[in-house]
PDB file of N, CA and C in Angstrom:
ATOM      1  N   LYS N 156     -20.463  -3.290  -4.682  1.00 84.00           N
ATOM      2  CA  LYS N 156     -19.708  -3.463  -3.450  1.00 84.00           C
ATOM      3  C   LYS N 156     -18.232  -3.753  -3.737  1.00 84.00           C
ATOM      4  N   ALA N 157     -17.967  -4.521  -4.793  1.00 87.00           N
ATOM      5  CA  ALA N 157     -16.575  -4.858  -5.125  1.00 87.00           C
ATOM      6  C   ALA N 157     -15.782  -3.598  -5.454  1.00 87.00           C
ATOM      7  N   VAL N 158     -16.393  -2.711  -6.234  1.00 90.00           N
ATOM      8  CA  VAL N 158     -15.709  -1.469  -6.596  1.00 90.00           C
ATOM      9  C   VAL N 158     -15.366  -0.682  -5.337  1.00 90.00           C
ATOM     10  N   GLU N 159     -16.299  -0.613  -4.436  1.00 91.00           N
ATOM     11  CA  GLU N 159     -16.091   0.117  -3.178  1.00 91.00           C
ATOM     12  C   GLU N 159     -14.948  -0.506  -2.364  1.00 91.00           C
ATOM     13  N   ASP N 160     -14.966  -1.827  -2.247  1.00 90.00           N
ATOM     14  CA  ASP N 160     -13.930  -2.522  -1.477  1.00 90.00           C
ATOM     15  C   ASP N 160     -12.546  -2.345  -2.107  1.00 90.00           C
ATOM     16  N   PHE N 161     -12.468  -2.509  -3.426  1.00 91.00           N
ATOM     17  CA  PHE N 161     -11.183  -2.347  -4.105  1.00 91.00           C
ATOM     18  C   PHE N 161     -10.688  -0.908  -4.026  1.00 91.00           C
ATOM     19  N   THR N 162     -11.601   0.047  -4.071  1.00 92.00           N
ATOM     20  CA  THR N 162     -11.218   1.453  -3.959  1.00 92.00           C
ATOM     21  C   THR N 162     -10.628   1.736  -2.576  1.00 92.00           C
ATOM     22  N   THR N 163     -11.239   1.184  -1.553  1.00 92.00           N
ATOM     23  CA  THR N 163     -10.706   1.331  -0.198  1.00 92.00           C
ATOM     24  C   THR N 163      -9.316   0.707  -0.099  1.00 92.00           C
ATOM     25  N   CYS N 164      -9.168  -0.474  -0.666  1.00 90.00           N
ATOM     26  CA  CYS N 164      -7.874  -1.154  -0.665  1.00 90.00           C
ATOM     27  C   CYS N 164      -6.826  -0.321  -1.405  1.00 90.00           C
ATOM     28  N   LEU N 165      -7.208   0.243  -2.544  1.00 91.00           N
ATOM     29  CA  LEU N 165      -6.284   1.067  -3.326  1.00 91.00           C
ATOM     30  C   LEU N 165      -5.807   2.266  -2.510  1.00 91.00           C
ATOM     31  N   LYS N 166      -6.727   2.940  -1.843  1.00 93.00           N
ATOM     32  CA  LYS N 166      -6.350   4.113  -1.044  1.00 93.00           C
ATOM     33  C   LYS N 166      -5.351   3.740   0.050  1.00 93.00           C
ATOM     34  N   LEU N 167      -5.574   2.613   0.691  1.00 92.00           N
ATOM     35  CA  LEU N 167      -4.652   2.155   1.733  1.00 92.00           C
ATOM     36  C   LEU N 167      -3.282   1.831   1.139  1.00 92.00           C
ATOM     37  N   ARG N 168      -3.282   1.129   0.030  1.00 92.00           N
ATOM     38  CA  ARG N 168      -2.016   0.760  -0.600  1.00 92.00           C
ATOM     39  C   ARG N 168      -1.260   1.986  -1.099  1.00 92.00           C
ATOM     40  N   GLU N 169      -1.988   2.944  -1.663  1.00 91.00           N
ATOM     41  CA  GLU N 169      -1.327   4.162  -2.156  1.00 91.00           C
ATOM     42  C   GLU N 169      -0.661   4.935  -1.017  1.00 91.00           C
ATOM     43  N   ALA N 170      -1.244   4.845   0.161  1.00 93.00           N
ATOM     44  CA  ALA N 170      -0.690   5.555   1.313  1.00 93.00           C
ATOM     45  C   ALA N 170       0.613   4.925   1.804  1.00 93.00           C
ATOM     46  N   TRP N 171       0.787   3.620   1.565  1.00 95.00           N
ATOM     47  CA  TRP N 171       1.919   2.917   2.154  1.00 95.00           C
ATOM     48  C   TRP N 171       2.942   2.385   1.171  1.00 95.00           C
ATOM     49  N   LEU N 172       2.564   2.273  -0.091  1.00 95.00           N
ATOM     50  CA  LEU N 172       3.460   1.651  -1.068  1.00 95.00           C
ATOM     51  C   LEU N 172       4.071   2.683  -2.008  1.00 95.00           C
ATOM     52  N   PRO N 173       5.263   2.403  -2.520  1.00 94.00           N
ATOM     53  CA  PRO N 173       5.847   3.312  -3.518  1.00 94.00           C
ATOM     54  C   PRO N 173       5.033   3.252  -4.814  1.00 94.00           C
ATOM     55  N   PRO N 174       5.081   4.308  -5.611  1.00 93.00           N
ATOM     56  CA  PRO N 174       4.217   4.391  -6.803  1.00 93.00           C
ATOM     57  C   PRO N 174       4.517   3.350  -7.880  1.00 93.00           C
ATOM     58  N   ASP N 175       5.650   2.664  -7.781  1.00 94.00           N
ATOM     59  CA  ASP N 175       5.962   1.640  -8.776  1.00 94.00           C
ATOM     60  C   ASP N 175       5.749   0.223  -8.239  1.00 94.00           C
ATOM     61  N   ASP N 176       5.060   0.086  -7.130  1.00 95.00           N
ATOM     62  CA  ASP N 176       4.833  -1.229  -6.534  1.00 95.00           C
ATOM     63  C   ASP N 176       3.797  -2.000  -7.359  1.00 95.00           C
ATOM     64  N   ARG N 177       4.142  -3.220  -7.695  1.00 94.00           N
ATOM     65  CA  ARG N 177       3.263  -4.030  -8.535  1.00 94.00           C
ATOM     66  C   ARG N 177       1.914  -4.308  -7.881  1.00 94.00           C
ATOM     67  N   ARG N 178       1.856  -4.252  -6.568  1.00 95.00           N
ATOM     68  CA  ARG N 178       0.569  -4.462  -5.888  1.00 95.00           C
ATOM     69  C   ARG N 178      -0.413  -3.348  -6.204  1.00 95.00           C
ATOM     70  N   LEU N 179       0.078  -2.163  -6.501  1.00 96.00           N
ATOM     71  CA  LEU N 179      -0.811  -1.082  -6.938  1.00 96.00           C
ATOM     72  C   LEU N 179      -1.377  -1.401  -8.318  1.00 96.00           C
ATOM     73  N   ALA N 180      -0.533  -1.908  -9.190  1.00 96.00           N
ATOM     74  CA  ALA N 180      -1.016  -2.296 -10.522  1.00 96.00           C
ATOM     75  C   ALA N 180      -2.074  -3.384 -10.400  1.00 96.00           C
ATOM     76  N   GLU N 181      -1.830  -4.315  -9.511  1.00 95.00           N
ATOM     77  CA  GLU N 181      -2.785  -5.413  -9.319  1.00 95.00           C
ATOM     78  C   GLU N 181      -4.153  -4.891  -8.882  1.00 95.00           C
ATOM     79  N   ILE N 182      -4.174  -3.980  -7.924  1.00 96.00           N
ATOM     80  CA  ILE N 182      -5.463  -3.486  -7.437  1.00 96.00           C
ATOM     81  C   ILE N 182      -6.150  -2.617  -8.485  1.00 96.00           C
ATOM     82  N   HIS N 183      -5.375  -1.846  -9.256  1.00 95.00           N
ATOM     83  CA  HIS N 183      -5.980  -1.087 -10.360  1.00 95.00           C
ATOM     84  C   HIS N 183      -6.606  -2.051 -11.375  1.00 95.00           C
ATOM     85  N   PHE N 184      -5.902  -3.137 -11.663  1.00 96.00           N
ATOM     86  CA  PHE N 184      -6.425  -4.128 -12.603  1.00 96.00           C
ATOM     87  C   PHE N 184      -7.716  -4.747 -12.064  1.00 96.00           C
ATOM     88  N   GLN N 185      -7.721  -5.111 -10.779  1.00 95.00           N
ATOM     89  CA  GLN N 185      -8.925  -5.688 -10.170  1.00 95.00           C
ATOM     90  C   GLN N 185     -10.083  -4.685 -10.185  1.00 95.00           C
ATOM     91  N   LEU N 186      -9.768  -3.418  -9.956  1.00 96.00           N
ATOM     92  CA  LEU N 186     -10.797  -2.380 -10.043  1.00 96.00           C
ATOM     93  C   LEU N 186     -11.334  -2.277 -11.466  1.00 96.00           C
ATOM     94  N   GLY N 187     -10.442  -2.414 -12.437  1.00 96.00           N
ATOM     95  CA  GLY N 187     -10.878  -2.414 -13.836  1.00 96.00           C
ATOM     96  C   GLY N 187     -11.849  -3.551 -14.112  1.00 96.00           C
ATOM     97  N   LEU N 188     -11.535  -4.732 -13.598  1.00 94.00           N
ATOM     98  CA  LEU N 188     -12.446  -5.872 -13.760  1.00 94.00           C
ATOM     99  C   LEU N 188     -13.793  -5.610 -13.095  1.00 94.00           C
ATOM    100  N   ALA N 189     -13.742  -5.070 -11.880  1.00 95.00           N
ATOM    101  CA  ALA N 189     -14.983  -4.792 -11.154  1.00 95.00           C
ATOM    102  C   ALA N 189     -15.834  -3.766 -11.903  1.00 95.00           C
ATOM    103  N   HIS N 190     -15.189  -2.726 -12.422  1.00 96.00           N
ATOM    104  CA  HIS N 190     -15.942  -1.725 -13.196  1.00 96.00           C
ATOM    105  C   HIS N 190     -16.499  -2.328 -14.484  1.00 96.00           C
ATOM    106  N   THR N 191     -15.747  -3.225 -15.103  1.00 95.00           N
ATOM    107  CA  THR N 191     -16.244  -3.878 -16.312  1.00 95.00           C
ATOM    108  C   THR N 191     -17.507  -4.672 -16.000  1.00 95.00           C
ATOM    109  N   LEU N 192     -17.475  -5.427 -14.918  1.00 93.00           N
ATOM    110  CA  LEU N 192     -18.649  -6.211 -14.532  1.00 93.00           C
ATOM    111  C   LEU N 192     -19.827  -5.313 -14.142  1.00 93.00           C
ATOM    112  N   ALA N 193     -19.519  -4.135 -13.597  1.00 94.00           N
ATOM    113  CA  ALA N 193     -20.568  -3.182 -13.212  1.00 94.00           C
ATOM    114  C   ALA N 193     -21.035  -2.347 -14.404  1.00 94.00           C
ATOM    115  N   LYS N 194     -20.406  -2.593 -15.566  1.00 94.00           N
ATOM    116  CA  LYS N 194     -20.725  -1.875 -16.802  1.00 94.00           C
ATOM    117  C   LYS N 194     -20.436  -0.374 -16.717  1.00 94.00           C
ATOM    118  N   THR N 195     -19.477   0.000 -15.876  1.00 94.00           N
ATOM    119  CA  THR N 195     -18.982   1.375 -15.823  1.00 94.00           C
ATOM    120  C   THR N 195     -17.661   1.382 -16.599  1.00 94.00           C
ATOM    121  N   PHE N 196     -17.822   1.374 -17.912  1.00 95.00           N
ATOM    122  CA  PHE N 196     -16.705   1.109 -18.814  1.00 95.00           C
ATOM    123  C   PHE N 196     -15.641   2.207 -18.830  1.00 95.00           C
ATOM    124  N   ASP N 197     -16.041   3.463 -18.724  1.00 95.00           N
ATOM    125  CA  ASP N 197     -15.045   4.538 -18.714  1.00 95.00           C
ATOM    126  C   ASP N 197     -14.110   4.403 -17.503  1.00 95.00           C
ATOM    127  N   GLU N 198     -14.696   4.075 -16.357  1.00 96.00           N
ATOM    128  CA  GLU N 198     -13.895   3.890 -15.150  1.00 96.00           C
ATOM    129  C   GLU N 198     -13.003   2.649 -15.281  1.00 96.00           C
ATOM    130  N   ALA N 199     -13.517   1.622 -15.940  1.00 96.00           N
ATOM    131  CA  ALA N 199     -12.715   0.410 -16.153  1.00 96.00           C
ATOM    132  C   ALA N 199     -11.471   0.743 -16.975  1.00 96.00           C
ATOM    133  N   VAL N 200     -11.656   1.502 -18.040  1.00 96.00           N
ATOM    134  CA  VAL N 200     -10.517   1.891 -18.884  1.00 96.00           C
ATOM    135  C   VAL N 200      -9.520   2.706 -18.064  1.00 96.00           C
ATOM    136  N   GLU N 201     -10.010   3.631 -17.252  1.00 96.00           N
ATOM    137  CA  GLU N 201      -9.118   4.436 -16.400  1.00 96.00           C
ATOM    138  C   GLU N 201      -8.283   3.555 -15.482  1.00 96.00           C
ATOM    139  N   GLU N 202      -8.907   2.554 -14.892  1.00 96.00           N
ATOM    140  CA  GLU N 202      -8.186   1.679 -13.957  1.00 96.00           C
ATOM    141  C   GLU N 202      -7.171   0.798 -14.684  1.00 96.00           C
ATOM    142  N   TYR N 203      -7.547   0.278 -15.851  1.00 97.00           N
ATOM    143  CA  TYR N 203      -6.584  -0.519 -16.619  1.00 97.00           C
ATOM    144  C   TYR N 203      -5.403   0.351 -17.051  1.00 97.00           C
ATOM    145  N   CYS N 204      -5.681   1.577 -17.451  1.00 97.00           N
ATOM    146  CA  CYS N 204      -4.598   2.495 -17.829  1.00 97.00           C
ATOM    147  C   CYS N 204      -3.703   2.812 -16.630  1.00 97.00           C
ATOM    148  N   ALA N 205      -4.304   2.953 -15.457  1.00 97.00           N
ATOM    149  CA  ALA N 205      -3.518   3.211 -14.243  1.00 97.00           C
ATOM    150  C   ALA N 205      -2.627   2.007 -13.927  1.00 97.00           C
ATOM    151  N   ALA N 206      -3.164   0.803 -14.091  1.00 97.00           N
ATOM    152  CA  ALA N 206      -2.362  -0.406 -13.871  1.00 97.00           C
ATOM    153  C   ALA N 206      -1.183  -0.440 -14.831  1.00 97.00           C
ATOM    154  N   LYS N 207      -1.447  -0.125 -16.077  1.00 97.00           N
ATOM    155  CA  LYS N 207      -0.389  -0.114 -17.091  1.00 97.00           C
ATOM    156  C   LYS N 207       0.675   0.927 -16.748  1.00 97.00           C
ATOM    157  N   CYS N 208       0.254   2.074 -16.295  1.00 97.00           N
ATOM    158  CA  CYS N 208       1.175   3.151 -15.939  1.00 97.00           C
ATOM    159  C   CYS N 208       2.104   2.726 -14.802  1.00 97.00           C
ATOM    160  N   VAL N 209       1.559   2.088 -13.781  1.00 97.00           N
ATOM    161  CA  VAL N 209       2.372   1.618 -12.655  1.00 97.00           C
ATOM    162  C   VAL N 209       3.428   0.635 -13.158  1.00 97.00           C
ATOM    163  N   LEU N 210       3.013  -0.293 -14.018  1.00 97.00           N
ATOM    164  CA  LEU N 210       3.960  -1.285 -14.530  1.00 97.00           C
ATOM    165  C   LEU N 210       5.027  -0.652 -15.418  1.00 97.00           C
ATOM    166  N   GLU N 211       4.641   0.351 -16.201  1.00 97.00           N
ATOM    167  CA  GLU N 211       5.623   1.041 -17.039  1.00 97.00           C
ATOM    168  C   GLU N 211       6.643   1.800 -16.192  1.00 97.00           C
ATOM    169  N   ILE N 212       6.170   2.434 -15.120  1.00 96.00           N
ATOM    170  CA  ILE N 212       7.079   3.132 -14.204  1.00 96.00           C
ATOM    171  C   ILE N 212       8.035   2.132 -13.569  1.00 96.00           C
ATOM    172  N   ARG N 213       7.499   1.002 -13.138  1.00 96.00           N
ATOM    173  CA  ARG N 213       8.348  -0.027 -12.521  1.00 96.00           C
ATOM    174  C   ARG N 213       9.388  -0.540 -13.514  1.00 96.00           C
ATOM    175  N   LYS N 214       8.954  -0.796 -14.721  1.00 96.00           N
ATOM    176  CA  LYS N 214       9.862  -1.302 -15.750  1.00 96.00           C
ATOM    177  C   LYS N 214      10.994  -0.308 -16.008  1.00 96.00           C
ATOM    178  N   GLU N 215      10.660   0.951 -16.106  1.00 95.00           N
ATOM    179  CA  GLU N 215      11.668   1.989 -16.335  1.00 95.00           C
ATOM    180  C   GLU N 215      12.648   2.075 -15.162  1.00 95.00           C
ATOM    181  N   MET N 216      12.123   2.003 -13.934  1.00 94.00           N
ATOM    182  CA  MET N 216      12.963   2.051 -12.755  1.00 94.00           C
ATOM    183  C   MET N 216      13.918   0.855 -12.723  1.00 94.00           C
ATOM    184  N   LEU N 217      13.397  -0.317 -13.036  1.00 94.00           N
ATOM    185  CA  LEU N 217      14.239  -1.514 -13.051  1.00 94.00           C
ATOM    186  C   LEU N 217      15.305  -1.432 -14.141  1.00 94.00           C
ATOM    187  N   GLN N 218      14.920  -0.903 -15.286  1.00 94.00           N
ATOM    188  CA  GLN N 218      15.881  -0.765 -16.383  1.00 94.00           C
ATOM    189  C   GLN N 218      17.015   0.182 -15.977  1.00 94.00           C
ATOM    190  N   ASN N 219      16.666   1.260 -15.289  1.00 93.00           N
ATOM    191  CA  ASN N 219      17.687   2.193 -14.803  1.00 93.00           C
ATOM    192  C   ASN N 219      18.622   1.514 -13.804  1.00 93.00           C
ATOM    193  N   GLN N 220      18.061   0.699 -12.921  1.00 91.00           N
ATOM    194  CA  GLN N 220      18.888  -0.040 -11.964  1.00 91.00           C
ATOM    195  C   GLN N 220      19.786  -1.041 -12.692  1.00 91.00           C
ATOM    196  N   LEU N 221      19.204  -1.725 -13.661  1.00 88.00           N
ATOM    197  CA  LEU N 221      19.939  -2.744 -14.411  1.00 88.00           C
ATOM    198  C   LEU N 221      21.157  -2.146 -15.103  1.00 88.00           C
ATOM    199  N   ASP N 222      20.989  -0.958 -15.654  1.00 86.00           N
ATOM    200  CA  ASP N 222      22.076  -0.301 -16.376  1.00 86.00           C
ATOM    201  C   ASP N 222      23.263   0.024 -15.464  1.00 86.00           C
ATOM    202  N   LYS N 223      23.011   0.140 -14.155  1.00 87.00           N
ATOM    203  CA  LYS N 223      24.065   0.514 -13.207  1.00 87.00           C
ATOM    204  C   LYS N 223      24.672  -0.687 -12.484  1.00 87.00           C
ATOM    205  N   MET N 224      24.083  -1.862 -12.650  1.00 84.00           N
ATOM    206  CA  MET N 224      24.528  -3.038 -11.896  1.00 84.00           C
ATOM    207  C   MET N 224      25.714  -3.724 -12.551  1.00 84.00           C
ATOM    208  N   THR N 225      26.495  -4.346 -11.700  1.00 84.00           N
ATOM    209  CA  THR N 225      27.623  -5.132 -12.198  1.00 84.00           C
ATOM    210  C   THR N 225      27.482  -6.610 -11.829  1.00 84.00           C
ATOM    211  N   ASP N 226      26.776  -6.903 -10.751  1.00 85.00           N
ATOM    212  CA  ASP N 226      26.588  -8.284 -10.314  1.00 85.00           C
ATOM    213  C   ASP N 226      25.660  -9.015 -11.292  1.00 85.00           C
ATOM    214  N   GLU N 227      26.157 -10.073 -11.904  1.00 86.00           N
ATOM    215  CA  GLU N 227      25.404 -10.784 -12.938  1.00 86.00           C
ATOM    216  C   GLU N 227      24.154 -11.476 -12.398  1.00 86.00           C
ATOM    217  N   THR N 228      24.206 -11.962 -11.173  1.00 86.00           N
ATOM    218  CA  THR N 228      23.037 -12.618 -10.588  1.00 86.00           C
ATOM    219  C   THR N 228      21.911 -11.613 -10.372  1.00 86.00           C
ATOM    220  N   GLU N 229      22.263 -10.462  -9.829  1.00 87.00           N
ATOM    221  CA  GLU N 229      21.260  -9.410  -9.616  1.00 87.00           C
ATOM    222  C   GLU N 229      20.724  -8.907 -10.953  1.00 87.00           C
ATOM    223  N   LYS N 230      21.599  -8.762 -11.930  1.00 89.00           N
ATOM    224  CA  LYS N 230      21.171  -8.315 -13.260  1.00 89.00           C
ATOM    225  C   LYS N 230      20.179  -9.305 -13.868  1.00 89.00           C
ATOM    226  N   SER N 231      20.465 -10.580 -13.686  1.00 91.00           N
ATOM    227  CA  SER N 231      19.587 -11.616 -14.222  1.00 91.00           C
ATOM    228  C   SER N 231      18.202 -11.562 -13.576  1.00 91.00           C
ATOM    229  N   THR N 232      18.174 -11.343 -12.266  1.00 91.00           N
ATOM    230  CA  THR N 232      16.904 -11.241 -11.545  1.00 91.00           C
ATOM    231  C   THR N 232      16.091 -10.049 -12.044  1.00 91.00           C
ATOM    232  N   LEU N 233      16.755  -8.911 -12.193  1.00 92.00           N
ATOM    233  CA  LEU N 233      16.059  -7.716 -12.700  1.00 92.00           C
ATOM    234  C   LEU N 233      15.594  -7.928 -14.128  1.00 92.00           C
ATOM    235  N   GLN N 234      16.420  -8.554 -14.936  1.00 93.00           N
ATOM    236  CA  GLN N 234      16.043  -8.772 -16.336  1.00 93.00           C
ATOM    237  C   GLN N 234      14.813  -9.676 -16.439  1.00 93.00           C
ATOM    238  N   ARG N 235      14.724 -10.667 -15.560  1.00 94.00           N
ATOM    239  CA  ARG N 235      13.535 -11.537 -15.554  1.00 94.00           C
ATOM    240  C   ARG N 235      12.273 -10.734 -15.238  1.00 94.00           C
ATOM    241  N   GLU N 236      12.368  -9.837 -14.253  1.00 94.00           N
ATOM    242  CA  GLU N 236      11.181  -9.039 -13.920  1.00 94.00           C
ATOM    243  C   GLU N 236      10.843  -8.075 -15.049  1.00 94.00           C
ATOM    244  N   ILE N 237      11.838  -7.489 -15.671  1.00 95.00           N
ATOM    245  CA  ILE N 237      11.594  -6.587 -16.804  1.00 95.00           C
ATOM    246  C   ILE N 237      10.886  -7.342 -17.931  1.00 95.00           C
ATOM    247  N   THR N 238      11.342  -8.550 -18.199  1.00 95.00           N
ATOM    248  CA  THR N 238      10.711  -9.375 -19.238  1.00 95.00           C
ATOM    249  C   THR N 238       9.273  -9.705 -18.860  1.00 95.00           C
ATOM    250  N   GLU N 239       9.061 -10.048 -17.596  1.00 95.00           N
ATOM    251  CA  GLU N 239       7.713 -10.353 -17.121  1.00 95.00           C
ATOM    252  C   GLU N 239       6.789  -9.140 -17.290  1.00 95.00           C
ATOM    253  N   LEU N 240       7.281  -7.970 -16.923  1.00 96.00           N
ATOM    254  CA  LEU N 240       6.491  -6.748 -17.075  1.00 96.00           C
ATOM    255  C   LEU N 240       6.192  -6.473 -18.545  1.00 96.00           C
ATOM    256  N   SER N 241       7.178  -6.677 -19.387  1.00 95.00           N
ATOM    257  CA  SER N 241       6.986  -6.476 -20.831  1.00 95.00           C
ATOM    258  C   SER N 241       5.916  -7.415 -21.371  1.00 95.00           C
ATOM    259  N   ASP N 242       5.845  -8.609 -20.803  1.00 95.00           N
ATOM    260  CA  ASP N 242       4.825  -9.572 -21.224  1.00 95.00           C
ATOM    261  C   ASP N 242       3.435  -9.210 -20.721  1.00 95.00           C
ATOM    262  N   LEU N 243       3.357  -8.544 -19.575  1.00 95.00           N
ATOM    263  CA  LEU N 243       2.058  -8.158 -19.001  1.00 95.00           C
ATOM    264  C   LEU N 243       1.418  -6.971 -19.715  1.00 95.00           C
ATOM    265  N   LEU N 244       2.235  -6.054 -20.198  1.00 96.00           N
ATOM    266  CA  LEU N 244       1.698  -4.812 -20.786  1.00 96.00           C
ATOM    267  C   LEU N 244       0.761  -5.058 -21.968  1.00 96.00           C
ATOM    268  N   PRO N 245       1.082  -5.961 -22.900  1.00 96.00           N
ATOM    269  CA  PRO N 245       0.134  -6.217 -23.991  1.00 96.00           C
ATOM    270  C   PRO N 245      -1.191  -6.814 -23.508  1.00 96.00           C
ATOM    271  N   ASP N 246      -1.146  -7.585 -22.416  1.00 94.00           N
ATOM    272  CA  ASP N 246      -2.386  -8.135 -21.859  1.00 94.00           C
ATOM    273  C   ASP N 246      -3.293  -7.021 -21.354  1.00 94.00           C
ATOM    274  N   ILE N 247      -2.700  -6.024 -20.733  1.00 96.00           N
ATOM    275  CA  ILE N 247      -3.492  -4.891 -20.245  1.00 96.00           C
ATOM    276  C   ILE N 247      -4.031  -4.090 -21.429  1.00 96.00           C
ATOM    277  N   ASP N 248      -3.206  -3.895 -22.448  1.00 96.00           N
ATOM    278  CA  ASP N 248      -3.691  -3.218 -23.661  1.00 96.00           C
ATOM    279  C   ASP N 248      -4.877  -3.961 -24.255  1.00 96.00           C
ATOM    280  N   SER N 249      -4.825  -5.270 -24.236  1.00 95.00           N
ATOM    281  CA  SER N 249      -5.920  -6.085 -24.750  1.00 95.00           C
ATOM    282  C   SER N 249      -7.198  -5.870 -23.943  1.00 95.00           C
ATOM    283  N   LYS N 250      -7.052  -5.793 -22.622  1.00 95.00           N
ATOM    284  CA  LYS N 250      -8.217  -5.528 -21.759  1.00 95.00           C
ATOM    285  C   LYS N 250      -8.819  -4.159 -22.079  1.00 95.00           C
ATOM    286  N   ILE N 251      -7.940  -3.171 -22.260  1.00 96.00           N
ATOM    287  CA  ILE N 251      -8.425  -1.824 -22.599  1.00 96.00           C
ATOM    288  C   ILE N 251      -9.196  -1.855 -23.908  1.00 96.00           C
ATOM    289  N   ASN N 252      -8.639  -2.532 -24.901  1.00 95.00           N
ATOM    290  CA  ASN N 252      -9.311  -2.629 -26.198  1.00 95.00           C
ATOM    291  C   ASN N 252     -10.637  -3.366 -26.087  1.00 95.00           C
ATOM    292  N   ASP N 253     -10.677  -4.430 -25.289  1.00 94.00           N
ATOM    293  CA  ASP N 253     -11.931  -5.179 -25.102  1.00 94.00           C
ATOM    294  C   ASP N 253     -13.018  -4.293 -24.501  1.00 94.00           C
ATOM    295  N   VAL N 254     -12.643  -3.508 -23.503  1.00 95.00           N
ATOM    296  CA  VAL N 254     -13.629  -2.640 -22.846  1.00 95.00           C
ATOM    297  C   VAL N 254     -14.077  -1.548 -23.825  1.00 95.00           C
ATOM    298  N   GLU N 255     -13.133  -0.998 -24.572  1.00 93.00           N
ATOM    299  CA  GLU N 255     -13.488   0.036 -25.564  1.00 93.00           C
ATOM    300  C   GLU N 255     -14.477  -0.530 -26.599  1.00 93.00           C
ATOM    301  N   GLU N 256     -14.263  -1.767 -27.004  1.00 92.00           N
ATOM    302  CA  GLU N 256     -15.168  -2.401 -27.967  1.00 92.00           C
ATOM    303  C   GLU N 256     -16.541  -2.663 -27.350  1.00 92.00           C
ATOM    304  N   THR N 257     -16.551  -3.042 -26.093  1.00 90.00           N
ATOM    305  CA  THR N 257     -17.813  -3.317 -25.392  1.00 90.00           C
ATOM    306  C   THR N 257     -18.635  -2.050 -25.242  1.00 90.00           C
ATOM    307  N   LYS N 258     -17.951  -0.903 -25.092  1.00 81.00           N
ATOM    308  CA  LYS N 258     -18.643   0.378 -24.930  1.00 81.00           C
ATOM    309  C   LYS N 258     -19.450   0.740 -26.173  1.00 81.00           C
ATOM    310  N   LYS N 259     -18.999   0.282 -27.319  1.00 76.00           N
ATOM    311  CA  LYS N 259     -19.647   0.688 -28.590  1.00 76.00           C
ATOM    312  C   LYS N 259     -21.020   0.093 -28.779  1.00 76.00           C
TER     313      LYS N 259
END
């Protein structure tokens, strides 16, 4: 049931949110967890990879904005989010590796 509910939520969010919205990454991550608990490991890996992809797109977009900014306060805010995203990506890689190991 969780997979079904999260999938419905994802479809709604995809319809209304830009492709780099962190809420999309969050729901992909939650779907990955739900698939892991349901022991549908291939789907879990797909969802974790999708979450990672959203965050990488967001990070790249923010970096492009940062390169064009002159206001130091705005630059600092963007740099904090870029750092936060950089810190999240290895955690997602770890989840992917854990699921891959569980599949064996």
